[in-house]
Amino acid sequence: NVRNSQILVLERHLDDVALARSNAMLATLDRLKKDAYFLSGTPPISGIIRASANSGFDEKERSSLQLWSKRLQEIFAAYLETHPSVMQVRYIGIANDGRELVRVDRKDGRVRKINVMSLQQKSDRDYFQEAITRHPGEVYVSEINLNREHGEIEVPYVPTLRLATPIVDQNQKVFGILVINLNMAEIFQSLTVELDANENIYVLNNDGDFLLHPVQEKAFGFEFEKNYRWSDEFSTGEDETDSAFIRLDNQSVVHAILRTMSYDSNQSVDLVVTAPDKIIDKAVAKARLFNLYILFGFICVSLMFLYLVAANLRRRAQADQQNATMAAIVGGTDDAIVSKTLDGVVQSWNHAAEVM
């Protein structure tokens, strides 16, 4: 069946696209996990712990809390300069309701070191509560949602994923966490690069809410109590293939392949690549036209072969007729006729030659 064959070809293509995109996103997150672990081990991290435990002065390195904080700001700022998709790096303490100790932001394309008066308390945030329960060296990766400042969703909206690792003191007691905020807008944009014209990519959270949608207004609707989910837009089709879905708005059929990306022990997203069924119809028509070309070519070659065979038989018949005519002429003449080779050996003769 030509149609079923073309469906399989499309499904393989969509799966290749989904696999490549999901692997690229997971590779990015793995690199950032390593970055979080590296930054958590820089000297100012432990220096701030020692200074905080000794009235603001680190006896071991003879440095003040203020100096250590400044050094860490420089490290965070240098990191942001070389990682354009990272929008924020913070060192948050357990004390004072999870107050930020050091924070560096990217705002309007510029890296900014946040002063002490602008630091915020984050103990109520889920990523803070989750990260402080992890083991030292373990990196927690949050769900993807819109960034908030002072409890309010930041405008313009910034889809954000946070990577956080716990910081412990010399007694292995949690002192705070180091957090990297990743701007997922750039990551999402990279997922859609070089797609075919008829293809679309969706990213869904665990509840099926759209995090990435071709219509931007349908992404992160759950943040505003307006849920836009896969099940609200697509239903399972009656096609024989599992990849077929029906758009509920216009009843058109689309083919979709899903890849689940698990990036933390309890966090994952689904990446879905879709293409309309009309691609199958075009591919079927193209395949059938190609088959017609092949059949036409085969017929032409067959006719040419038959023509050559017939021409050869005709030439052979003409040659046989000419030979028979010549033999009749030679046999019926009264003149003696003898044929010889170039060496003078007699090969044949007619009746008149025999009589002679």
Short mmCIF file of C-alpha atoms in Angstrom, two decimals, residues 45-343:
data_model
loop_
_atom_site.label_atom_id
_atom_site.label_comp_id
_atom_site.label_asym_id
_atom_site.label_seq_id
_atom_site.Cartn_x
_atom_site.Cartn_y
_atom_site.Cartn_z
CA ILE A 45 31.37 30.23 48.00
CA SER A 46 33.17 28.70 50.99
CA GLY A 47 34.71 32.07 51.90
CA ILE A 48 31.24 33.57 52.38
CA ILE A 49 30.27 30.62 54.60
CA ARG A 50 33.30 31.17 56.85
CA ALA A 51 32.85 34.95 56.96
CA SER A 52 29.13 34.63 57.74
CA ALA A 53 29.92 32.33 60.68
CA ASN A 54 32.50 34.79 62.07
CA SER A 55 30.75 38.16 62.19
CA GLY A 56 31.54 38.98 58.56
CA PHE A 57 35.25 38.11 58.49
CA ASP A 58 37.00 35.01 57.14
CA GLU A 59 39.98 34.30 59.39
CA LYS A 60 41.32 31.57 57.11
CA GLU A 61 41.78 33.80 54.05
CA ARG A 62 41.83 37.14 55.90
CA SER A 63 38.95 38.47 53.79
CA SER A 64 35.71 40.21 54.69
CA LEU A 65 32.24 39.04 53.72
CA GLN A 66 31.92 42.11 51.50
CA LEU A 67 35.16 41.28 49.66
CA TRP A 68 34.17 37.67 49.13
CA SER A 69 30.77 38.78 47.81
CA LYS A 70 32.42 41.15 45.38
CA ARG A 71 34.72 38.42 44.11
CA LEU A 72 31.77 36.10 43.58
CA GLN A 73 29.93 38.84 41.69
CA GLU A 74 32.89 39.07 39.31
CA ILE A 75 32.84 35.31 38.75
CA PHE A 76 29.09 35.29 38.10
CA ALA A 77 29.37 38.30 35.76
CA ALA A 78 32.15 36.64 33.72
CA TYR A 79 30.05 33.50 33.47
CA LEU A 80 27.03 35.39 32.16
CA GLU A 81 29.16 37.21 29.59
CA THR A 82 30.14 33.88 28.03
CA HIS A 83 26.73 32.18 28.35
CA PRO A 84 24.12 34.31 26.54
CA SER A 85 21.22 31.96 27.31
CA VAL A 86 21.79 32.28 31.06
CA MET A 87 19.89 35.25 32.50
CA GLN A 88 20.76 35.02 36.18
CA VAL A 89 23.15 33.39 38.67
CA ARG A 90 22.54 33.59 42.42
CA TYR A 91 23.94 32.45 45.73
CA ILE A 92 21.05 32.15 48.17
CA GLY A 93 21.45 31.51 51.91
CA ILE A 94 19.18 29.52 54.18
CA ALA A 95 19.10 32.35 56.71
CA ASN A 96 16.70 35.30 56.58
CA ASP A 97 13.98 33.34 54.76
CA GLY A 98 16.23 32.35 51.92
CA ARG A 99 17.71 35.78 51.26
CA GLU A 100 19.92 36.18 48.20
CA LEU A 101 23.55 36.78 49.13
CA VAL A 102 25.01 37.44 45.66
CA ARG A 103 23.12 37.94 42.44
CA VAL A 104 24.06 38.88 38.89
CA ASP A 105 21.39 39.42 36.19
CA ARG A 106 21.21 39.90 32.46
CA LYS A 107 18.77 42.69 31.63
CA ASP A 108 18.23 44.25 28.19
CA GLY A 109 21.36 42.53 26.94
CA ARG A 110 23.57 43.90 29.74
CA VAL A 111 25.05 42.06 32.73
CA ARG A 112 24.21 43.76 36.02
CA LYS A 113 25.50 43.15 39.54
CA ILE A 114 22.60 43.55 41.94
CA ASN A 115 23.24 45.68 45.04
CA VAL A 116 22.50 44.45 48.55
CA MET A 117 19.33 46.52 48.92
CA SER A 118 17.72 44.85 45.89
CA LEU A 119 18.34 41.25 46.99
CA GLN A 120 15.18 39.20 47.58
CA GLN A 121 13.95 36.37 49.80
CA LYS A 122 13.21 33.11 48.00
CA SER A 123 12.46 30.51 50.69
CA ASP A 124 8.87 30.16 49.43
CA ARG A 125 9.89 29.17 45.91
CA ASP A 126 9.63 25.50 44.96
CA TYR A 127 13.14 25.32 43.51
CA PHE A 128 14.59 26.58 46.81
CA GLN A 129 12.65 24.08 48.89
CA GLU A 130 13.56 21.25 46.53
CA ALA A 131 17.26 22.10 46.17
CA ILE A 132 18.00 22.21 49.92
CA THR A 133 16.82 18.58 50.18
CA ARG A 134 19.32 17.31 47.62
CA HIS A 135 22.67 15.76 48.44
CA PRO A 136 25.89 17.78 48.06
CA GLY A 137 27.01 17.69 44.43
CA GLU A 138 23.52 16.88 43.16
CA VAL A 139 21.88 19.42 40.83
CA TYR A 140 18.14 19.93 40.91
CA VAL A 141 16.46 21.05 37.67
CA SER A 142 13.11 22.79 38.05
CA GLU A 143 9.97 22.76 35.97
CA ILE A 144 9.72 25.39 33.24
CA ASN A 145 7.60 28.41 34.08
CA LEU A 146 7.60 32.18 33.70
CA ASN A 147 10.13 34.14 35.73
CA ARG A 148 8.90 36.07 38.75
CA GLU A 149 10.38 39.09 40.50
CA HIS A 150 9.04 40.15 43.89
CA GLY A 151 6.32 37.54 43.50
CA GLU A 152 4.99 38.93 40.20
CA ILE A 153 5.42 37.50 36.69
CA GLU A 154 8.12 39.47 34.92
CA VAL A 155 7.10 41.43 31.81
CA PRO A 156 7.99 40.79 29.04
CA TYR A 157 7.47 37.12 29.83
CA VAL A 158 10.61 35.03 30.26
CA PRO A 159 10.18 31.22 30.23
CA THR A 160 12.68 30.04 32.80
CA LEU A 161 14.27 26.82 33.95
CA ARG A 162 16.39 26.82 37.12
CA LEU A 163 19.30 24.59 38.04
CA ALA A 164 20.14 24.60 41.74
CA THR A 165 22.66 22.74 43.87
CA PRO A 166 22.95 22.79 47.66
CA ILE A 167 25.90 24.44 49.41
CA VAL A 168 27.01 22.88 52.69
CA ASP A 169 29.36 24.14 55.41
CA GLN A 170 32.28 22.26 56.96
CA ASN A 171 29.86 20.28 59.12
CA GLN A 172 27.88 19.17 56.01
CA LYS A 173 24.95 21.32 57.06
CA VAL A 174 23.10 23.10 54.24
CA PHE A 175 24.12 26.76 54.18
CA GLY A 176 22.33 27.75 50.97
CA ILE A 177 22.00 27.01 47.27
CA LEU A 178 23.57 28.14 44.02
CA VAL A 179 21.03 28.80 41.25
CA ILE A 180 21.41 29.27 37.51
CA ASN A 181 18.38 30.71 35.67
CA LEU A 182 18.21 29.62 32.04
CA ASN A 183 16.21 31.67 29.55
CA MET A 184 14.26 28.96 27.74
CA ALA A 185 13.09 31.35 25.00
CA GLU A 186 16.41 30.92 23.20
CA ILE A 187 16.35 27.16 23.71
CA PHE A 188 12.78 26.95 22.37
CA GLN A 189 13.74 29.08 19.37
CA SER A 190 16.62 26.74 18.55
CA LEU A 191 14.15 23.82 18.49
CA THR A 192 12.24 25.36 15.59
CA VAL A 193 15.25 26.21 13.42
CA GLU A 194 15.41 24.51 9.99
CA LEU A 195 12.02 22.86 10.22
CA ASP A 196 10.22 22.05 6.98
CA ALA A 197 7.54 24.57 6.06
CA ASN A 198 4.65 22.30 7.07
CA GLU A 199 6.17 21.06 10.34
CA ASN A 200 5.51 22.38 13.85
CA ILE A 201 7.07 21.70 17.24
CA TYR A 202 5.23 21.71 20.55
CA VAL A 203 6.64 21.33 24.07
CA LEU A 204 4.30 20.11 26.82
CA ASN A 205 4.72 19.91 30.58
CA ASN A 206 3.68 16.93 32.70
CA ASP A 207 0.05 18.11 32.67
CA GLY A 208 -0.06 18.49 28.89
CA ASP A 209 0.05 22.30 29.02
CA PHE A 210 1.78 24.00 26.13
CA LEU A 211 5.19 25.49 26.94
CA LEU A 212 5.97 26.02 23.27
CA HIS A 213 3.25 26.53 20.66
CA PRO A 214 3.25 28.04 17.14
CA VAL A 215 0.68 30.51 18.50
CA GLN A 216 2.63 32.25 21.25
CA GLU A 217 -0.49 33.21 23.23
CA LYS A 218 -1.26 29.55 23.89
CA ALA A 219 2.03 28.92 25.71
CA PHE A 220 2.10 29.11 29.54
CA GLY A 221 -1.64 29.66 29.75
CA PHE A 222 -1.62 27.84 33.10
CA GLU A 223 0.31 30.77 34.60
CA PHE A 224 -2.80 32.90 34.03
CA GLU A 225 -5.41 30.23 34.86
CA LYS A 226 -6.09 29.72 31.14
CA ASN A 227 -5.09 26.17 30.40
CA TYR A 228 -4.22 25.40 26.77
CA ARG A 229 -3.44 21.70 26.50
CA TRP A 230 -2.76 19.16 23.78
CA SER A 231 -6.09 17.48 24.50
CA ASP A 232 -7.87 20.80 23.88
CA GLU A 233 -6.43 21.05 20.37
CA PHE A 234 -6.04 17.47 19.13
CA SER A 235 -7.92 14.21 19.43
CA THR A 236 -6.95 10.70 18.38
CA GLY A 237 -7.85 10.10 14.74
CA GLU A 238 -9.51 7.13 13.07
CA ASP A 239 -6.44 6.47 10.94
CA GLU A 240 -4.83 3.05 11.27
CA THR A 241 -1.57 4.62 12.43
CA ASP A 242 -0.95 5.75 16.01
CA SER A 243 0.62 8.97 14.75
CA ALA A 244 -2.64 10.36 13.35
CA PHE A 245 -4.53 13.07 15.26
CA ILE A 246 -7.43 15.33 14.34
CA ARG A 247 -7.30 19.08 14.90
CA LEU A 248 -10.44 20.01 16.77
CA ASP A 249 -10.66 23.47 15.18
CA ASN A 250 -10.86 22.41 11.52
CA GLN A 251 -11.04 18.57 11.63
CA SER A 252 -7.86 18.24 9.57
CA VAL A 253 -5.59 15.25 10.16
CA VAL A 254 -2.03 15.69 11.39
CA HIS A 255 0.70 13.17 12.12
CA ALA A 256 2.62 13.61 15.36
CA ILE A 257 5.63 11.96 16.99
CA LEU A 258 6.32 12.50 20.71
CA ARG A 259 9.62 12.30 22.58
CA THR A 260 9.70 12.52 26.39
CA MET A 261 12.72 14.33 27.84
CA SER A 262 13.42 13.45 31.47
CA TYR A 263 15.94 15.90 32.89
CA ASP A 264 15.48 15.41 36.65
CA SER A 265 14.23 12.65 38.92
CA ASN A 266 10.72 14.11 38.86
CA GLN A 267 10.80 16.54 35.94
CA SER A 268 10.20 15.94 32.25
CA VAL A 269 8.69 17.57 29.19
CA ASP A 270 7.27 16.14 25.98
CA LEU A 271 8.52 17.35 22.62
CA VAL A 272 6.04 16.79 19.78
CA VAL A 273 6.77 17.24 16.07
CA THR A 274 3.77 17.40 13.72
CA ALA A 275 3.09 17.50 9.99
CA PRO A 276 -0.26 17.71 8.15
CA ASP A 277 -1.77 14.70 6.40
CA LYS A 278 -1.71 16.59 3.10
CA ILE A 279 2.02 15.82 2.98
CA ILE A 280 1.08 12.15 2.73
CA ASP A 281 -1.34 12.87 -0.13
CA LYS A 282 1.36 14.78 -2.01
CA ALA A 283 3.91 12.04 -1.37
CA VAL A 284 1.45 9.36 -2.55
CA ALA A 285 0.72 11.33 -5.74
CA LYS A 286 4.43 11.82 -6.32
CA ALA A 287 5.15 8.12 -5.73
CA ARG A 288 2.39 7.09 -8.11
CA LEU A 289 3.63 9.50 -10.76
CA PHE A 290 7.13 8.10 -10.30
CA ASN A 291 5.75 4.58 -10.72
CA LEU A 292 4.01 5.68 -13.92
CA TYR A 293 7.30 7.06 -15.20
CA ILE A 294 8.97 3.73 -14.40
CA LEU A 295 6.18 1.81 -16.17
CA PHE A 296 6.34 4.12 -19.18
CA GLY A 297 10.10 3.70 -19.33
CA PHE A 298 9.77 -0.07 -19.10
CA ILE A 299 7.20 -0.09 -21.90
CA CYS A 300 9.46 2.07 -24.09
CA VAL A 301 12.45 -0.19 -23.48
CA SER A 302 10.31 -3.28 -24.20
CA LEU A 303 9.00 -1.79 -27.46
CA MET A 304 12.52 -0.87 -28.51
CA PHE A 305 13.70 -4.41 -27.76
CA LEU A 306 10.82 -5.92 -29.75
CA TYR A 307 11.55 -3.54 -32.63
CA LEU A 308 15.22 -4.59 -32.70
CA VAL A 309 14.28 -8.30 -32.59
CA ALA A 310 11.79 -7.84 -35.42
CA ALA A 311 14.32 -5.87 -37.48
CA ASN A 312 16.93 -8.60 -36.98
CA LEU A 313 14.51 -11.32 -38.03
CA ARG A 314 13.55 -9.29 -41.09
CA ARG A 315 17.19 -8.88 -42.11
CA ARG A 316 17.82 -12.59 -41.64
CA ALA A 317 14.79 -13.45 -43.78
CA GLN A 318 15.96 -11.10 -46.50
CA ALA A 319 19.44 -12.62 -46.42
CA ASP A 320 18.02 -16.15 -46.64
CA GLN A 321 15.87 -15.14 -49.59
CA GLN A 322 18.84 -13.57 -51.37
CA ASN A 323 20.94 -16.70 -50.79
CA ALA A 324 18.17 -18.92 -52.13
CA THR A 325 17.81 -16.75 -55.23
CA MET A 326 21.55 -16.83 -55.84
CA ALA A 327 21.64 -20.62 -55.39
CA ALA A 328 18.83 -21.02 -57.90
CA ILE A 329 20.67 -18.86 -60.42
CA VAL A 330 23.94 -20.75 -59.99
CA GLY A 331 22.23 -24.15 -60.12
CA GLY A 332 20.22 -23.39 -63.23
CA THR A 333 22.94 -21.94 -65.47
CA ASP A 334 24.68 -24.04 -68.24
CA ASP A 335 28.02 -22.53 -67.32
CA ALA A 336 30.31 -24.43 -64.98
CA ILE A 337 30.78 -22.47 -61.73
CA VAL A 338 33.36 -23.45 -59.10
CA SER A 339 34.11 -21.55 -55.88
CA LYS A 340 37.57 -21.62 -54.32
CA THR A 341 39.28 -20.23 -51.25
CA LEU A 342 42.11 -17.73 -51.58
CA ASP A 343 44.46 -20.70 -51.33
#
